[in-house]
Short mmCIF file of C-alpha atoms in Angstrom, two decimals:
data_model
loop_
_atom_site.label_atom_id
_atom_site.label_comp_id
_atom_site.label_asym_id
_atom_site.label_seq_id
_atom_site.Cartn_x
_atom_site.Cartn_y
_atom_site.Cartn_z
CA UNK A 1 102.91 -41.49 -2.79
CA UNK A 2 105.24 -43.92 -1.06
CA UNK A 3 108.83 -42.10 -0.08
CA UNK A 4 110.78 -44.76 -2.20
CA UNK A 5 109.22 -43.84 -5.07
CA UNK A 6 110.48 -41.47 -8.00
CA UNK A 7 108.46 -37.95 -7.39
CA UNK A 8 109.03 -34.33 -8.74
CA UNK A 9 109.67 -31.54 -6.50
CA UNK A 10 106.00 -30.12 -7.33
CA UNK A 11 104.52 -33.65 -6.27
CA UNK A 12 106.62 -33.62 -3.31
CA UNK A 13 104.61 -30.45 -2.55
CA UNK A 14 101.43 -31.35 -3.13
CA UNK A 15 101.46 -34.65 -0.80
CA UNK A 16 102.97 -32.72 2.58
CA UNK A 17 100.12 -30.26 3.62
CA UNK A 18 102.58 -28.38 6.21
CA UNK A 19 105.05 -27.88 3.18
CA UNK A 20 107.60 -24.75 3.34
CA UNK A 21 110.84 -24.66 1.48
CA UNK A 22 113.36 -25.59 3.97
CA UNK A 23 116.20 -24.82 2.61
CA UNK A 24 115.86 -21.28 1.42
CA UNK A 25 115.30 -20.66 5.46
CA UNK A 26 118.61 -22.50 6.36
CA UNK A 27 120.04 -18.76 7.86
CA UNK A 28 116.68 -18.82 10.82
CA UNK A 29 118.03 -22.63 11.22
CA UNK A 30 121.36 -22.00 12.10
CA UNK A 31 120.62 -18.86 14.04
CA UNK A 32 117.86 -20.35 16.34
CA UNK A 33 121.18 -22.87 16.66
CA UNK A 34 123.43 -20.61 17.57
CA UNK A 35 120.51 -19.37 20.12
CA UNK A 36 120.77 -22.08 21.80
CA UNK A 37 124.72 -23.43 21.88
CA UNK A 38 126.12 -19.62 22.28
CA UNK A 39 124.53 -19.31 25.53
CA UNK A 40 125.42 -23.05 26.77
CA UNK A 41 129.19 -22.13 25.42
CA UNK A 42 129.35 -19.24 27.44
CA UNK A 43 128.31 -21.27 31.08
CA UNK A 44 130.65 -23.79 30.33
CA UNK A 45 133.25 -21.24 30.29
CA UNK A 46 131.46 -19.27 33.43
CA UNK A 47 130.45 -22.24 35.63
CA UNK A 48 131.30 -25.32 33.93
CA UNK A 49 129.54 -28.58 34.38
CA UNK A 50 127.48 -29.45 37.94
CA UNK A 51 129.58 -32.95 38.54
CA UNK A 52 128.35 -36.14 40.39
CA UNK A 53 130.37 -38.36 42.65
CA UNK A 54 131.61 -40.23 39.50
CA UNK A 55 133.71 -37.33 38.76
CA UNK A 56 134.43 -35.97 42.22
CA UNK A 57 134.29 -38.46 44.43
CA UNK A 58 132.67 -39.43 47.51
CA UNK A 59 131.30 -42.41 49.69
CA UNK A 60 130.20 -45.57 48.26
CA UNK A 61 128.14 -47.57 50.07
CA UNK A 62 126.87 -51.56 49.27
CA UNK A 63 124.46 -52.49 51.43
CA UNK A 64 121.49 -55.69 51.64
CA UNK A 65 117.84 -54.94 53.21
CA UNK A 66 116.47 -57.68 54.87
CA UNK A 67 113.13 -57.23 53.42
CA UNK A 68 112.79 -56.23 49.81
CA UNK A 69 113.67 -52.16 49.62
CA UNK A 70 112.36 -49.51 47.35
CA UNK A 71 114.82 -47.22 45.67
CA UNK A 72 112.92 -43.81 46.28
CA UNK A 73 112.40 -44.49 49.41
CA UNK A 74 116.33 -44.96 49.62
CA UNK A 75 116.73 -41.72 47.90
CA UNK A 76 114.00 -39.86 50.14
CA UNK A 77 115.79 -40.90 52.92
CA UNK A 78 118.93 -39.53 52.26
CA UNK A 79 117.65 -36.33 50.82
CA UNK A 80 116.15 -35.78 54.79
CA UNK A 81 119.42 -36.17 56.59
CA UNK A 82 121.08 -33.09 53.77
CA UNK A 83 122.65 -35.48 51.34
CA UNK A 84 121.42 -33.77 47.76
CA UNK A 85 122.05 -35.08 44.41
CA UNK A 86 122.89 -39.05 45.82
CA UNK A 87 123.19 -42.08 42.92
CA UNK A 88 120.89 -45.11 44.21
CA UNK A 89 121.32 -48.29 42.09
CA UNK A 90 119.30 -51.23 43.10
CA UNK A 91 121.24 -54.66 41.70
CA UNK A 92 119.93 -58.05 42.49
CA UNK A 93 117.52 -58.76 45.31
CA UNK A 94 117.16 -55.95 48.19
CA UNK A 95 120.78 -54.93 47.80
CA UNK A 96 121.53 -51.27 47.19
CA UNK A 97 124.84 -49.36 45.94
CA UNK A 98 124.77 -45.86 47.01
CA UNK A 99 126.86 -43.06 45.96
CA UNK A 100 127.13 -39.86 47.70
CA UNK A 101 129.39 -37.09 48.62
CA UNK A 102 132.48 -37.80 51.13
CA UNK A 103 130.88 -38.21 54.53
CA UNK A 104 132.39 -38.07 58.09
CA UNK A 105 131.93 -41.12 60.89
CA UNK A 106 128.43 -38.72 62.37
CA UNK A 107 127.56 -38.47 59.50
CA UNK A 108 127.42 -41.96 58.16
CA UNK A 109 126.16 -43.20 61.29
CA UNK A 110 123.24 -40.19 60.88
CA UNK A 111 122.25 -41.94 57.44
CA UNK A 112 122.72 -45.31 58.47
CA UNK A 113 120.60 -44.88 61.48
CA UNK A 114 117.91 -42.87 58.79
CA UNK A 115 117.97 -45.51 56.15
CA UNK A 116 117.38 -48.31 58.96
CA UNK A 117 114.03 -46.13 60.53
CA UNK A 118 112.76 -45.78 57.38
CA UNK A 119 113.34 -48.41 54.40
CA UNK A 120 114.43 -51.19 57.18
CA UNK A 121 116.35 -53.25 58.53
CA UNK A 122 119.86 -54.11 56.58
CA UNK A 123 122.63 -56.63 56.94
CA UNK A 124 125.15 -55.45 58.83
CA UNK A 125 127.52 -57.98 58.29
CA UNK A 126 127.63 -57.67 54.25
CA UNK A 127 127.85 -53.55 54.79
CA UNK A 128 130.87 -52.02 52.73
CA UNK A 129 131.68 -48.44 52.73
CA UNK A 130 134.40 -46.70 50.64
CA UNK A 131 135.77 -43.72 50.23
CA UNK A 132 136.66 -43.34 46.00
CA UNK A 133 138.45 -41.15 44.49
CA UNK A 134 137.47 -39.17 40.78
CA UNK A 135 139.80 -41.34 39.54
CA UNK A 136 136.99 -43.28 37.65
CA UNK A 137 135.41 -40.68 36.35
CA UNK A 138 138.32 -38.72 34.80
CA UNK A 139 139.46 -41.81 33.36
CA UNK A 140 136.06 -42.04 32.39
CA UNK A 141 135.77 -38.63 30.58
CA UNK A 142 139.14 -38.95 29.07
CA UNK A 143 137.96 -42.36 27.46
CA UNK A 144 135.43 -40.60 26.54
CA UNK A 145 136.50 -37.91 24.06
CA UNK A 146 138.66 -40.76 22.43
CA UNK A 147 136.13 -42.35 21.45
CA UNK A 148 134.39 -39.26 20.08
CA UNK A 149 137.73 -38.62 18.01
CA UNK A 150 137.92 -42.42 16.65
CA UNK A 151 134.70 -42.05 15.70
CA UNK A 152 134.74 -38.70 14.07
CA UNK A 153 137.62 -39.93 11.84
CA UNK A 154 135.82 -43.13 10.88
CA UNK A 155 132.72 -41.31 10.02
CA UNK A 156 134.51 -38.84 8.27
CA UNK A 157 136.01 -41.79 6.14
CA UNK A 158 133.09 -43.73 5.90
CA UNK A 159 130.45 -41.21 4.40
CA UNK A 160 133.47 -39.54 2.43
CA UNK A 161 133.99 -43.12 0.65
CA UNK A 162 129.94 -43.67 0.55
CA UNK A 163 129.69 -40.21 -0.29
CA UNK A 164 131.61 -37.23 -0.95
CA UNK A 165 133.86 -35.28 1.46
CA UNK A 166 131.29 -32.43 2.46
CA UNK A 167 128.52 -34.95 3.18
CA UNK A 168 131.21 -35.59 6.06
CA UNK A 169 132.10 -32.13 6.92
CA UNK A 170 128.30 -31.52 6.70
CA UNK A 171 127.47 -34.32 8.58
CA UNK A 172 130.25 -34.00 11.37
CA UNK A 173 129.42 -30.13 11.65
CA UNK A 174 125.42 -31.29 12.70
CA UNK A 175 126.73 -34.12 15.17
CA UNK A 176 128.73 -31.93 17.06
CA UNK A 177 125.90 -29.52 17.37
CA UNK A 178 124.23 -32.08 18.83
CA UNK A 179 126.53 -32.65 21.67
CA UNK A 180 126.83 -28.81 22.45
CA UNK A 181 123.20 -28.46 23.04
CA UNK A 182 123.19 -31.26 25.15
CA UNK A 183 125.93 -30.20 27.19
CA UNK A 184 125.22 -26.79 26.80
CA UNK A 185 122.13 -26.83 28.29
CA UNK A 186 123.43 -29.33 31.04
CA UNK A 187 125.77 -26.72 32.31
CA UNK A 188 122.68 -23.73 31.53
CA UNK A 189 120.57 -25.38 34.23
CA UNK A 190 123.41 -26.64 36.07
CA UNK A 191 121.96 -30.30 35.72
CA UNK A 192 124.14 -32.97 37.70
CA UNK A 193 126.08 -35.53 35.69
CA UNK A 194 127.01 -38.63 36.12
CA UNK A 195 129.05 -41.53 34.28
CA UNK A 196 125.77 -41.92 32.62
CA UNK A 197 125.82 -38.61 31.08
CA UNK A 198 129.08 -39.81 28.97
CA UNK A 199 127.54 -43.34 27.69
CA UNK A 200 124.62 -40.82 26.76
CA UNK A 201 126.67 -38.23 24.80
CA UNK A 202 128.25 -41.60 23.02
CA UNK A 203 124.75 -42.91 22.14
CA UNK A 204 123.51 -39.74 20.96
CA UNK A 205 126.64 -39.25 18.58
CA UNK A 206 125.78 -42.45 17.09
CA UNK A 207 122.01 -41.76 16.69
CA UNK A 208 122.06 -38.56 15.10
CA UNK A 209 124.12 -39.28 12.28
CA UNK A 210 121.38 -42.43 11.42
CA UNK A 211 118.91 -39.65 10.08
CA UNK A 212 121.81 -37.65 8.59
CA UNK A 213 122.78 -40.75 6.68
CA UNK A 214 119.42 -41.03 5.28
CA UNK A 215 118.63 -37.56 3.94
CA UNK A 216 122.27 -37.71 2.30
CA UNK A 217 121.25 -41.06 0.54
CA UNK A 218 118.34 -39.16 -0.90
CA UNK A 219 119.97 -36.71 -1.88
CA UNK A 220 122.88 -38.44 -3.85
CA UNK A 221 120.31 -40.50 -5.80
CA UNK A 222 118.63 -37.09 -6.11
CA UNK A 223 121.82 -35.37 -7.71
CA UNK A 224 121.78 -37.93 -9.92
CA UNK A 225 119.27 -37.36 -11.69
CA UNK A 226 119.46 -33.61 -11.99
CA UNK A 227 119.54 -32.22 -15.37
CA UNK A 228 120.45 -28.55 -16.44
CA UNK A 229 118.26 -25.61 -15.28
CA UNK A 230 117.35 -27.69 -12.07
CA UNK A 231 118.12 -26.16 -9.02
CA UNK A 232 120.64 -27.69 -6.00
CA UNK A 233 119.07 -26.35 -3.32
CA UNK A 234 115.63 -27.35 -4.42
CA UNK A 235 116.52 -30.97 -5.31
CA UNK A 236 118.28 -30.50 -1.29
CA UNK A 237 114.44 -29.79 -0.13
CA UNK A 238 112.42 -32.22 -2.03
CA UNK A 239 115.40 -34.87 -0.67
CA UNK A 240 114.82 -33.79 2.84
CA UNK A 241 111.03 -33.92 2.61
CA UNK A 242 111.02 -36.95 0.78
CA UNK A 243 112.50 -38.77 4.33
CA UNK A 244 110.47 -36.39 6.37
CA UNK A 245 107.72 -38.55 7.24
CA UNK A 246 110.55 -41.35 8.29
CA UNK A 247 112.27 -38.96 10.25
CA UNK A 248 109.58 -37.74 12.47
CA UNK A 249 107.97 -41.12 12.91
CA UNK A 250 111.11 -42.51 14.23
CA UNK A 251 112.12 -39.79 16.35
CA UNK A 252 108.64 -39.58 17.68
CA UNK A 253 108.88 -43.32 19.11
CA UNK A 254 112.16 -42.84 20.67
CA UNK A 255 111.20 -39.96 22.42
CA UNK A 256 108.54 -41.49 23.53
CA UNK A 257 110.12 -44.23 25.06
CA UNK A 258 113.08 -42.10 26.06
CA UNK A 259 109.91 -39.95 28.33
CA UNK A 260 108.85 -43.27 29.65
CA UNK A 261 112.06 -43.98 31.16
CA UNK A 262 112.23 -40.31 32.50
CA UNK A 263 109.25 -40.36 33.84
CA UNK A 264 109.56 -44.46 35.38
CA UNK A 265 112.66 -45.19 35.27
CA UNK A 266 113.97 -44.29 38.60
CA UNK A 267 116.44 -41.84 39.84
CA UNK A 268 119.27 -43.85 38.39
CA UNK A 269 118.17 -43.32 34.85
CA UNK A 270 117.12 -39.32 35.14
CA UNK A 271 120.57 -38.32 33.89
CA UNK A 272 121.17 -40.81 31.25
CA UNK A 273 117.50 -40.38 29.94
CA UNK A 274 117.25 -36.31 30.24
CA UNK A 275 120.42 -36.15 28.16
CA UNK A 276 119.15 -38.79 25.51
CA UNK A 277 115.67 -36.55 25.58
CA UNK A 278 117.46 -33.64 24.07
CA UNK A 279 120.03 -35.24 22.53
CA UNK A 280 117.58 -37.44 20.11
CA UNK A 281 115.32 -34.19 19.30
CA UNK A 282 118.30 -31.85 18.58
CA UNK A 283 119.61 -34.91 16.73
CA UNK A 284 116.04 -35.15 14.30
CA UNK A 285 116.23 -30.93 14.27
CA UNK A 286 119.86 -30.95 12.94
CA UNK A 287 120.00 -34.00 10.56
CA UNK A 288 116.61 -31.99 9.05
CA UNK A 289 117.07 -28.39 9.35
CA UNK A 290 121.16 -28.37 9.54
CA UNK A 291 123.08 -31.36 8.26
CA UNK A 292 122.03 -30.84 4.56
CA UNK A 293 121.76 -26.98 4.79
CA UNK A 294 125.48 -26.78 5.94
CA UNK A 295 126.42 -29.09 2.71
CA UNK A 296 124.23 -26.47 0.05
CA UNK A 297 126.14 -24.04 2.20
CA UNK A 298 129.58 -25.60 1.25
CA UNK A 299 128.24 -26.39 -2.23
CA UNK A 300 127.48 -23.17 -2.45
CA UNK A 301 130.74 -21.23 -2.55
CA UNK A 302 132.68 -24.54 -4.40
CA UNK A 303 133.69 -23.79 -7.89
CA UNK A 304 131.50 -24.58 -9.88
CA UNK A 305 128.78 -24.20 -7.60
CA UNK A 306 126.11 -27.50 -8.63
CA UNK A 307 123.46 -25.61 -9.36
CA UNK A 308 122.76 -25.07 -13.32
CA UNK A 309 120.68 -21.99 -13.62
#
């Protein structure tokens, strides 16, 4: 039976051979939830997040290999003179942009010398080194969580006018849990961030509430239809297995290509790609098993509840 189509709750059943009822387990969804944000809450407050150069500053260095230069040997390199955690980007032809922490005259003549032995000969003529500030990336961050706010308010306003008000509150509620597991679990394992890391926190606020978005649709056409003696909270379910095989097959191919940028990407794209990897599975986890158990939550203790029993 095709998802579009008009089904009853018991056919809905009958065609998804891993059923369960979903929503009458919303209370193990939002404690395995709490599970996992409490304890990245707590290290942010304990040790906060591991921050790159972007955010605290450091040496930037621009420099052109005669002969074409590989980017983990670059990164190799560095790691054997004691320079940990360094941002390699490799732009067009053999030239290389390097960011590492603040280094002393030895020191940059140690890595220069290093980077010359083993990836080979450079320019010496185009070399620029620079000593930045975390200017950039506090601007950066601060940027940031505007955005996040302008975008919570049109979202709000936006699925409240397409919608009703706690589809937004429901909605917002899952999106933010989304963002504290990914940063949660950034600070747990004390993960290094870059200016990445922020683009990838944006993205992933705008990906997770695509799913969410969905499921509500189904469920307002759902509501629709209800008629008395029905139940809310099993016309939520059927609505969220009704989209389930939509959600998991497009989830499934972004993670997928998501692990194929982890895995070949390069060490510029570890961050950005990492964070998107949990970010777009807790995304497809809370637009499932959250976003539309929060709203028969809220419908739950409105007056009149929806649910005509």
């Amino acid at each position: 039976m095709e998802e579009g189509h008009p089904a009853t709750y018991d056919e809905v059943q009958k065609i998804h051979p891993l059923y369960f009822n979903i929503v009458k387990k919303r209370y193990w969804w939002f404690a395995l939830s709490l599970l996992i944000i409490v304890p990245g809450i707590i290290s942010l407050f304990m040790q906060g997040l591991n921050l790159g150069i972007d955010f605290k500053g450091g040496t930037m260095i621009e420099m052109t290999f005669k002969n074409p230069a590989n980017q983990a040997a670059i990164t190799d390199t560095m790691k054997s003179v004691g320079l940990l955690g360094p941002s390699v980007q490799m732009s067009s032809g053999n030239t290389a942009l390097i960011r590492t922490s603040a280094l002393d005259q030895d020191k940059q003549n140690e890595l220069m010398t290093a980077l010359q032995t083993k990836v080979g000969e450079y320019e010496k003529t185009t070399l620029k080194v620079d000593l930045v500030g975390p200017a950039m990336g506090q601007e950066l961050t601060r940027n940031a969580f505007k955005a996040l706010i302008i975008a919570i308010g049109l979202m709000i306003a936006y699925i409240s006018f397409r919608f009703q008000f706690v589809f937004a509150i429901s909605g917002i509620i899952a999106l933010l849990h989304d963002v504290l597991v990914v940063v949660g679990l950034f600070s747990l394992f004390q993960w290094q961030i870059d200016s990445t890391f922020v683009a990838a926190v944006l993205t992933i606020f705008g990906y997770s509430i695509n799913d969410t978005v969905v499921i509500f649709d189904r469920i307002r056409e759902n509501e629709a239809k209800m008629k008395r003696g029905d139940s809310y909270e099993d016309m939520v379910d059927k609505s969220v297995w009704q989209t389930m095989h939509r959600s998991v097959n497009t989830v499934t191919t972004v993670l997928i290509a998501l692990f194929s940028i982890f895995i070949l990407g390069g060490e510029s794209t570890k961050v950005f790609s990492l964070a998107m990897l949990i970010g777009v599975f807790s995304g497809a986890y809370s637009s499932i098993f959250n976003a539309s158990q929060i709203l028969v939550e809220i419908k739950k203790h409105m007056k009149p509840y929806p649910i005509y029993e």
